[in-house]
PDB file of C-alpha atoms in Angstrom:
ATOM      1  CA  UNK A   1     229.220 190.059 163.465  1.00  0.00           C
ATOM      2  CA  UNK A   2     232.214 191.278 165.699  1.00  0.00           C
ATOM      3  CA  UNK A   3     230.177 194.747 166.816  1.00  0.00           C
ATOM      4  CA  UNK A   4     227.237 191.757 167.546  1.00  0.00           C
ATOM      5  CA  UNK A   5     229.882 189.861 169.832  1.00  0.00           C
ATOM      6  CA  UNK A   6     231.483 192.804 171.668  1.00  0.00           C
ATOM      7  CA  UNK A   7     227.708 194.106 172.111  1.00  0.00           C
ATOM      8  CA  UNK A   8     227.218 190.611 173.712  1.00  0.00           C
ATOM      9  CA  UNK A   9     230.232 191.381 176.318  1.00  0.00           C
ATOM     10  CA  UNK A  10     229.860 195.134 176.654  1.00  0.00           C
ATOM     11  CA  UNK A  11     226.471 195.661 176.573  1.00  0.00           C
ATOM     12  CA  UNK A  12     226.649 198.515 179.114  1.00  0.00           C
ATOM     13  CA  UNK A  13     229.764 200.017 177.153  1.00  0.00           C
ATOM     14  CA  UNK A  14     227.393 200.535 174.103  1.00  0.00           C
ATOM     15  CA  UNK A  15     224.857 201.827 175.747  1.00  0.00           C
ATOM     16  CA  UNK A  16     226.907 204.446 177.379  1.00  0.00           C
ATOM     17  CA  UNK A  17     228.819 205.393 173.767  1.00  0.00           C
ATOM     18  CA  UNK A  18     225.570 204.754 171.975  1.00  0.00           C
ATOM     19  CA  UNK A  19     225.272 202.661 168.503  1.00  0.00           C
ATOM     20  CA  UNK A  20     227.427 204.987 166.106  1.00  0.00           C
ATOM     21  CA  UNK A  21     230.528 205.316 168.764  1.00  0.00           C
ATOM     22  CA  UNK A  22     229.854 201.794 169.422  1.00  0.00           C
ATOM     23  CA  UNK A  23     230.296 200.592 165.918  1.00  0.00           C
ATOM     24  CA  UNK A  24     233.285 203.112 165.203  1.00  0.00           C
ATOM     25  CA  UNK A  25     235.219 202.153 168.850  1.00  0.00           C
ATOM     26  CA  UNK A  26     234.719 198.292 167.326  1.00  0.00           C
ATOM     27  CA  UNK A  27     236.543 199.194 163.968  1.00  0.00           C
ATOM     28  CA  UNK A  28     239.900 201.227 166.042  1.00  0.00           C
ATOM     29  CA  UNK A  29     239.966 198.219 168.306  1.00  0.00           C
ATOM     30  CA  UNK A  30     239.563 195.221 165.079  1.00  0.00           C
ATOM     31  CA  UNK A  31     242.197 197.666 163.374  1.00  0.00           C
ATOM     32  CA  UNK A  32     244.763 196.713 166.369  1.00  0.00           C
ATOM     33  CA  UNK A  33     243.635 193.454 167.392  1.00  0.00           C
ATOM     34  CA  UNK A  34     242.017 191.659 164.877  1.00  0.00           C
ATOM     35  CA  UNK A  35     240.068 188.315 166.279  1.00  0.00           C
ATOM     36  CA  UNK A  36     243.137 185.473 166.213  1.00  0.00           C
ATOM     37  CA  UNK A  37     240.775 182.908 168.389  1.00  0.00           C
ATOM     38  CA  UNK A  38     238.805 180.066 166.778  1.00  0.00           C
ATOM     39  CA  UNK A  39     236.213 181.222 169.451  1.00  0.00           C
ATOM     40  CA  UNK A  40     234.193 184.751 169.799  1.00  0.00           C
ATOM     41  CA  UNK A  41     234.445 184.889 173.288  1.00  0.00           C
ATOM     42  CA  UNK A  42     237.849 185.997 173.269  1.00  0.00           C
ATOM     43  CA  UNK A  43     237.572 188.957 171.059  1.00  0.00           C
ATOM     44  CA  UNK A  44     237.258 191.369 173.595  1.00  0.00           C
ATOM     45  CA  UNK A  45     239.742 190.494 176.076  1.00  0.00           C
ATOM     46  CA  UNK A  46     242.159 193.296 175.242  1.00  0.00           C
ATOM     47  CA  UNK A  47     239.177 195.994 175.072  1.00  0.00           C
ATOM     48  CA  UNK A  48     240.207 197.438 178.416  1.00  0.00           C
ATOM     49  CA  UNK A  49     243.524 197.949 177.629  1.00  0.00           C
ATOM     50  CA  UNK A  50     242.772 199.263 173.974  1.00  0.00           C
ATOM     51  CA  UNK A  51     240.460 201.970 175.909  1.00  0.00           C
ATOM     52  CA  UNK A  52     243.468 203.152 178.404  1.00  0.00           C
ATOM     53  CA  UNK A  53     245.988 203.304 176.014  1.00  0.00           C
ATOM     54  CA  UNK A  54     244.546 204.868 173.212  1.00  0.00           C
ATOM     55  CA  UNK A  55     244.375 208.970 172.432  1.00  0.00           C
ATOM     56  CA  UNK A  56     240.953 209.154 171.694  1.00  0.00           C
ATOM     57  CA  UNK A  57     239.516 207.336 174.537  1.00  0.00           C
ATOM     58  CA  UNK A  58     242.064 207.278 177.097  1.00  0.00           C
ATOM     59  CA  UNK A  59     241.310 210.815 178.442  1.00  0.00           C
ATOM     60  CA  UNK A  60     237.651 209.068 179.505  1.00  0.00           C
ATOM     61  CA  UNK A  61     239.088 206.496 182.764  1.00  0.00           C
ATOM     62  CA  UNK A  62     235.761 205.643 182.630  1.00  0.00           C
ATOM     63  CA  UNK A  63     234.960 203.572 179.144  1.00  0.00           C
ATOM     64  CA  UNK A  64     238.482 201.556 180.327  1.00  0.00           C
ATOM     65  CA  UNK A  65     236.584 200.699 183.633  1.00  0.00           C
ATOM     66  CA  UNK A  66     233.347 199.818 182.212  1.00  0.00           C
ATOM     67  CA  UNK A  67     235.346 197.461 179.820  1.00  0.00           C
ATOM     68  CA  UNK A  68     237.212 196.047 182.929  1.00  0.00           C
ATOM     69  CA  UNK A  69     234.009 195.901 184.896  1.00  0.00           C
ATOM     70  CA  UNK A  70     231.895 194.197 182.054  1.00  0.00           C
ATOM     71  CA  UNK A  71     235.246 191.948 181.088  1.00  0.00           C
ATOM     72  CA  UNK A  72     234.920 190.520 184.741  1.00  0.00           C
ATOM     73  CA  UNK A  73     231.297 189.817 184.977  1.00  0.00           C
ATOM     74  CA  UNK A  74     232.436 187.363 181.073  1.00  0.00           C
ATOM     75  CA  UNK A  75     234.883 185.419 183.015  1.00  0.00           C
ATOM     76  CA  UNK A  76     233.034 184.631 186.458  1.00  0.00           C
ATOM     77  CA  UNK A  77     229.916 183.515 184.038  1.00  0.00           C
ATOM     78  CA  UNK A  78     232.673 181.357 182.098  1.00  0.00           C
ATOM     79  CA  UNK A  79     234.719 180.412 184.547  1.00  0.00           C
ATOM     80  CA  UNK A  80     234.649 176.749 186.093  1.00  0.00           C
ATOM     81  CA  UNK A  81     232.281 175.710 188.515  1.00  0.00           C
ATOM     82  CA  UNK A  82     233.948 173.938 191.792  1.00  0.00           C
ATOM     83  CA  UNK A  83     231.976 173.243 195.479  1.00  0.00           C
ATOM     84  CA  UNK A  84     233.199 176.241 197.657  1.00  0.00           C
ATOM     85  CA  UNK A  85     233.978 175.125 201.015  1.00  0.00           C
ATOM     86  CA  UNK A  86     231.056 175.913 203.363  1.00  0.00           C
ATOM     87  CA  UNK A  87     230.833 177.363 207.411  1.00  0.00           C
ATOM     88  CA  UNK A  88     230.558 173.650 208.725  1.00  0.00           C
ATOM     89  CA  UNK A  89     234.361 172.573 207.071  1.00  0.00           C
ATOM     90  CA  UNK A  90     235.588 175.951 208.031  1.00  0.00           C
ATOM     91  CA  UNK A  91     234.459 175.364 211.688  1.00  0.00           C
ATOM     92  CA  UNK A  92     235.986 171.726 211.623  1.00  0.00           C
ATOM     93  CA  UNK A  93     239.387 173.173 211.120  1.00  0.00           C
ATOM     94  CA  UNK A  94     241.349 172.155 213.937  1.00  0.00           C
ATOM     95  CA  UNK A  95     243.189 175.639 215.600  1.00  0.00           C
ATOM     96  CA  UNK A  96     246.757 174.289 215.871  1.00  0.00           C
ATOM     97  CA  UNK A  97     246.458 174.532 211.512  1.00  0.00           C
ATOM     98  CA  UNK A  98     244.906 177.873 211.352  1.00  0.00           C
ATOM     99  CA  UNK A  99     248.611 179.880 211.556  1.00  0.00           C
ATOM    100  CA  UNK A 100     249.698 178.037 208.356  1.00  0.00           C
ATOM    101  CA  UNK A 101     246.023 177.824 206.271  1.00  0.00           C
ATOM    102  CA  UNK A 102     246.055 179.050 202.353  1.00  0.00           C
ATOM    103  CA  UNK A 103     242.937 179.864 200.528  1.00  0.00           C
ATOM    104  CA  UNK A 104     242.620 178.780 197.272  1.00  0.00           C
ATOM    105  CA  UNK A 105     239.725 181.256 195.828  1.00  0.00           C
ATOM    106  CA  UNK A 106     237.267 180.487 193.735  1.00  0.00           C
ATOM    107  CA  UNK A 107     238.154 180.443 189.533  1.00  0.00           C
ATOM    108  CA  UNK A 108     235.787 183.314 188.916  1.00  0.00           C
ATOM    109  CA  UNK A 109     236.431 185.573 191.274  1.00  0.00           C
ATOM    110  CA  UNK A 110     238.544 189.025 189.773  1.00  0.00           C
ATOM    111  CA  UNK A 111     239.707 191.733 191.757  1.00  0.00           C
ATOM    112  CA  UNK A 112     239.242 195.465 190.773  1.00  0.00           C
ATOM    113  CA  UNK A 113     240.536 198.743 191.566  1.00  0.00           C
ATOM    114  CA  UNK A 114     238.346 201.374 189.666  1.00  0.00           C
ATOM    115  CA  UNK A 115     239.339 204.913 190.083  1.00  0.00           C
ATOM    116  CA  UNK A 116     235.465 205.715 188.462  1.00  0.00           C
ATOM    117  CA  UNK A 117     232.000 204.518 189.416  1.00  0.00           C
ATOM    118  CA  UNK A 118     231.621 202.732 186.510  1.00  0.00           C
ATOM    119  CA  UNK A 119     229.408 199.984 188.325  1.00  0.00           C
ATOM    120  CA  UNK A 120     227.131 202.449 189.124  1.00  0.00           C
ATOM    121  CA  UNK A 121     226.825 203.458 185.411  1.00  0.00           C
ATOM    122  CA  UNK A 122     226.350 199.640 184.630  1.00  0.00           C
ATOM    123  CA  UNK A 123     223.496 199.220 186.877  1.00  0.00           C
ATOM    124  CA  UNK A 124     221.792 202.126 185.493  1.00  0.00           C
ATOM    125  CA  UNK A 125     222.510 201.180 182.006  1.00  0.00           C
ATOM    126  CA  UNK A 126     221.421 198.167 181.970  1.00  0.00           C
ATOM    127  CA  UNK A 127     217.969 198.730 183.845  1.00  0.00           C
ATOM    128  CA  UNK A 128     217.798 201.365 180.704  1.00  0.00           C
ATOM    129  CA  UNK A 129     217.839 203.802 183.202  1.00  0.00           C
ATOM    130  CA  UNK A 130     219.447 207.777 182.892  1.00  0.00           C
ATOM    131  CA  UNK A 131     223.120 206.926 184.582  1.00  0.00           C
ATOM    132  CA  UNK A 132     224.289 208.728 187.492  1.00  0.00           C
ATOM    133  CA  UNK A 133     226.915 211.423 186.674  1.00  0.00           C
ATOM    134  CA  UNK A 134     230.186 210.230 186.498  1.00  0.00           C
ATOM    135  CA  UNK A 135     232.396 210.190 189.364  1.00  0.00           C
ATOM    136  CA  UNK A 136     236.376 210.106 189.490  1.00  0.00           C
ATOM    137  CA  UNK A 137     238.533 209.758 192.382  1.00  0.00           C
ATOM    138  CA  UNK A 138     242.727 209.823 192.532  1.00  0.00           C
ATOM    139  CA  UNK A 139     242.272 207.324 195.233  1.00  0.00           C
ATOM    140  CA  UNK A 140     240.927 203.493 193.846  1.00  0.00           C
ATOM    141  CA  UNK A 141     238.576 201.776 195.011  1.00  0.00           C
ATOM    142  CA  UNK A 142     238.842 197.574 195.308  1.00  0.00           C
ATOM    143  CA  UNK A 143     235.910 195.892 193.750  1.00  0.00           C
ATOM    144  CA  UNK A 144     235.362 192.157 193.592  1.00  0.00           C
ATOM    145  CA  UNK A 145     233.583 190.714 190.662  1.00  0.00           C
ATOM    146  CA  UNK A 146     232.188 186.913 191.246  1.00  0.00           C
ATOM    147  CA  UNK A 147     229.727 183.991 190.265  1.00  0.00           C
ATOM    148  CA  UNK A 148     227.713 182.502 193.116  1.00  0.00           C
ATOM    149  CA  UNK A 149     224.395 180.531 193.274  1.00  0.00           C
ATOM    150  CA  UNK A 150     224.183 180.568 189.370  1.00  0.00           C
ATOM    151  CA  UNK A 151     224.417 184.421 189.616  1.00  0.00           C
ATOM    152  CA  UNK A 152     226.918 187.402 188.785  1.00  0.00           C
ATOM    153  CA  UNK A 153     227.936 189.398 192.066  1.00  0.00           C
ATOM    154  CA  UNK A 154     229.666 192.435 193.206  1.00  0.00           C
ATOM    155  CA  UNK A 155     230.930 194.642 195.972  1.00  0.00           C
ATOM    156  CA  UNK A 156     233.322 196.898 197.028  1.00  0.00           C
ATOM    157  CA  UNK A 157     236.037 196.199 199.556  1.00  0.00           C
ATOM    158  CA  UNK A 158     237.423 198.024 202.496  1.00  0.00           C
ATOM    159  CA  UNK A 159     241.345 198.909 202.014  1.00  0.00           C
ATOM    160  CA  UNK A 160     241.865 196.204 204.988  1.00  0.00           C
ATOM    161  CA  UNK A 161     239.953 193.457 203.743  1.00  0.00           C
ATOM    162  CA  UNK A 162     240.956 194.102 200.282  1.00  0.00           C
ATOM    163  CA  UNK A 163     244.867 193.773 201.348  1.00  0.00           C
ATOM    164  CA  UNK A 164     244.080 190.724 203.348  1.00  0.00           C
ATOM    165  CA  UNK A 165     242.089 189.051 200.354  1.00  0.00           C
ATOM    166  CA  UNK A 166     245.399 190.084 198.135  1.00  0.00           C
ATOM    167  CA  UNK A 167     247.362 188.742 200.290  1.00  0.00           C
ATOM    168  CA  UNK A 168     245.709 185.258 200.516  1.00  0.00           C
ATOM    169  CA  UNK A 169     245.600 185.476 196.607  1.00  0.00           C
ATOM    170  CA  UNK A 170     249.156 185.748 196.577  1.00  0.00           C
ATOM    171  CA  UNK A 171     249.551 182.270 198.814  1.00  0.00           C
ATOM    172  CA  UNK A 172     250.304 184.097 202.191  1.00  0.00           C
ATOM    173  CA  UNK A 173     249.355 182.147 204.891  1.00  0.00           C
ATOM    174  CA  UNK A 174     247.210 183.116 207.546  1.00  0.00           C
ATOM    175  CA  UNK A 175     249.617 183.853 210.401  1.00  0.00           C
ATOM    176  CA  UNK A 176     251.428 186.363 208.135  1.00  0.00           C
ATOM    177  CA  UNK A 177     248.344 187.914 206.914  1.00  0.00           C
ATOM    178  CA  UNK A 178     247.169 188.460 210.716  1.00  0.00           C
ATOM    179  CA  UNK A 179     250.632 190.357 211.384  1.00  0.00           C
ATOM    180  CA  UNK A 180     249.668 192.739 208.307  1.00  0.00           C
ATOM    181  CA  UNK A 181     246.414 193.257 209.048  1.00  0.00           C
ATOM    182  CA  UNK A 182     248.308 195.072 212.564  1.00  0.00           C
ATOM    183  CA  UNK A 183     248.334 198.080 210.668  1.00  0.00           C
ATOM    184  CA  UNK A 184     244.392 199.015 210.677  1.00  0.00           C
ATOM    185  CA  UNK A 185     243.776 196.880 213.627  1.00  0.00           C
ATOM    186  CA  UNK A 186     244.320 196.441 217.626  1.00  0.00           C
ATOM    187  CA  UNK A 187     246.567 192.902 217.905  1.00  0.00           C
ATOM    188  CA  UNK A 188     243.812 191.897 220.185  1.00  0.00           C
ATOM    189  CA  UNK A 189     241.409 192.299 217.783  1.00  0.00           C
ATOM    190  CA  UNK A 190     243.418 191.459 214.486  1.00  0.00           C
ATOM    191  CA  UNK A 191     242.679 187.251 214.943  1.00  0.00           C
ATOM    192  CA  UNK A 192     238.568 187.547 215.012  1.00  0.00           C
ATOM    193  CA  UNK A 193     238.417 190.561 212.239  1.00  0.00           C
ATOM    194  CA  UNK A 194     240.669 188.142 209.993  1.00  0.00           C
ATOM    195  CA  UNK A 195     238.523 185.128 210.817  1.00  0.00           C
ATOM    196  CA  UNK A 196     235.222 187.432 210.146  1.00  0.00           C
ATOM    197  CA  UNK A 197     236.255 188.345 206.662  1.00  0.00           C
ATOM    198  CA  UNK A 198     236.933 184.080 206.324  1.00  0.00           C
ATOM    199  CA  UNK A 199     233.637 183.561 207.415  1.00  0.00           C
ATOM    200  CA  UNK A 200     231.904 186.460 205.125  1.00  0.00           C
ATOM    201  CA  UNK A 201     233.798 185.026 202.197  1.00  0.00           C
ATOM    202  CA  UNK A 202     232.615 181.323 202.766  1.00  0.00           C
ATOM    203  CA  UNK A 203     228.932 182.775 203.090  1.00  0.00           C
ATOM    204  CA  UNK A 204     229.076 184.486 200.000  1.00  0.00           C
ATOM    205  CA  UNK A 205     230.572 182.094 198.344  1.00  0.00           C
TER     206      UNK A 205
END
């Protein structure tokens, strides 16, 4: 019943390992974190973690990323659903507030940095496909994991919009976002590119 419920939440995982490494990577993980939670759901929250820290499977960044990957796409499916404000309330925003604005983001929305292309082996595994080989880079990339329009969604980031989304995470306002943002951008051109990503995130949600 627990290999059933991780299979649930790491569909893709399994079907990378395959059934037998499945089942066996489901017995070292139960061994260390045996399910404490009236609920299922939680079983495989420490998965990820499990992966990067243990001998066996730590040498392979990717099975930790998958499980991060797959880990995100649970929570934006769980996660509450609130009304996202939309382009019209963002345009009634009178100027003289924009310096001190704070986003509050969305509850499903996680933020990624994968060192593998483990979303491209997702995709391919789960439209039973042959997966692409397996890519590794020193440098991360920032991912974004989401729920929008009843639907799981995900991109990658550029390093500048991915510090500026961060940074709004963290409750920076966005005046002091606009100064950081100095460092890939013009000044003269640091106001609209700040307000573009604004306007991209409204539109998708």
């Amino acid at each position: 019943r627990l290999v059933e419920a991780l299979d649930a939440d790491f569909s893709g995982l399994h079907a990378y390992l395959g059934d037998d490494e499945f089942r066996r990577l489901v017995h070292a993980y139960l061994a260390e974190h045996p399910s404490r939670h009236f609920s299922l759901r939680w079983f495989g929250a420490e998965l990820a973690a499990f992966l990067a820290g243990h001998p066996v499977y730590a040498p392979h960044r990717e099975l930790a990323e998958l499980a991060r990957f797959e880990w995100a796409q649970c929570h934006a499916f769980d996660a509450p659903d609130v009304i996202a404000i939309d382009s019209a309330r963002l345009a009634a925003i009178a100027s003289d507030r924009w310096p001190g604005l704070r986003l509050q983001f969305h509850p499903s929305l996680t933020r990624l940095d994968l060192h593998t292309n483990a979303p491209d082996l997702w995709l391919a595994l789960n439209a039973e496909e042959v997966p692409p080989a397996l890519e590794q880079q020193e440098q991360s990339r920032p991912w974004l994991v989401w729920r929008h329009d009843l639907r799981i969604r995900f991109r990658t980031l550029t390093e500048a919009e991915a510090f500026g989304l961060d940074q709004f995470r963290a409750g920076a306002r966005f005046s002091a976002v606009c100064e950081r943002l100095c460092d890939w951008f013009a000044l003269e051109d640091v106001p609209a590119q700040a307000a573009g990503y604004l306007q991209h995130w409204v539109n998708a949600g």
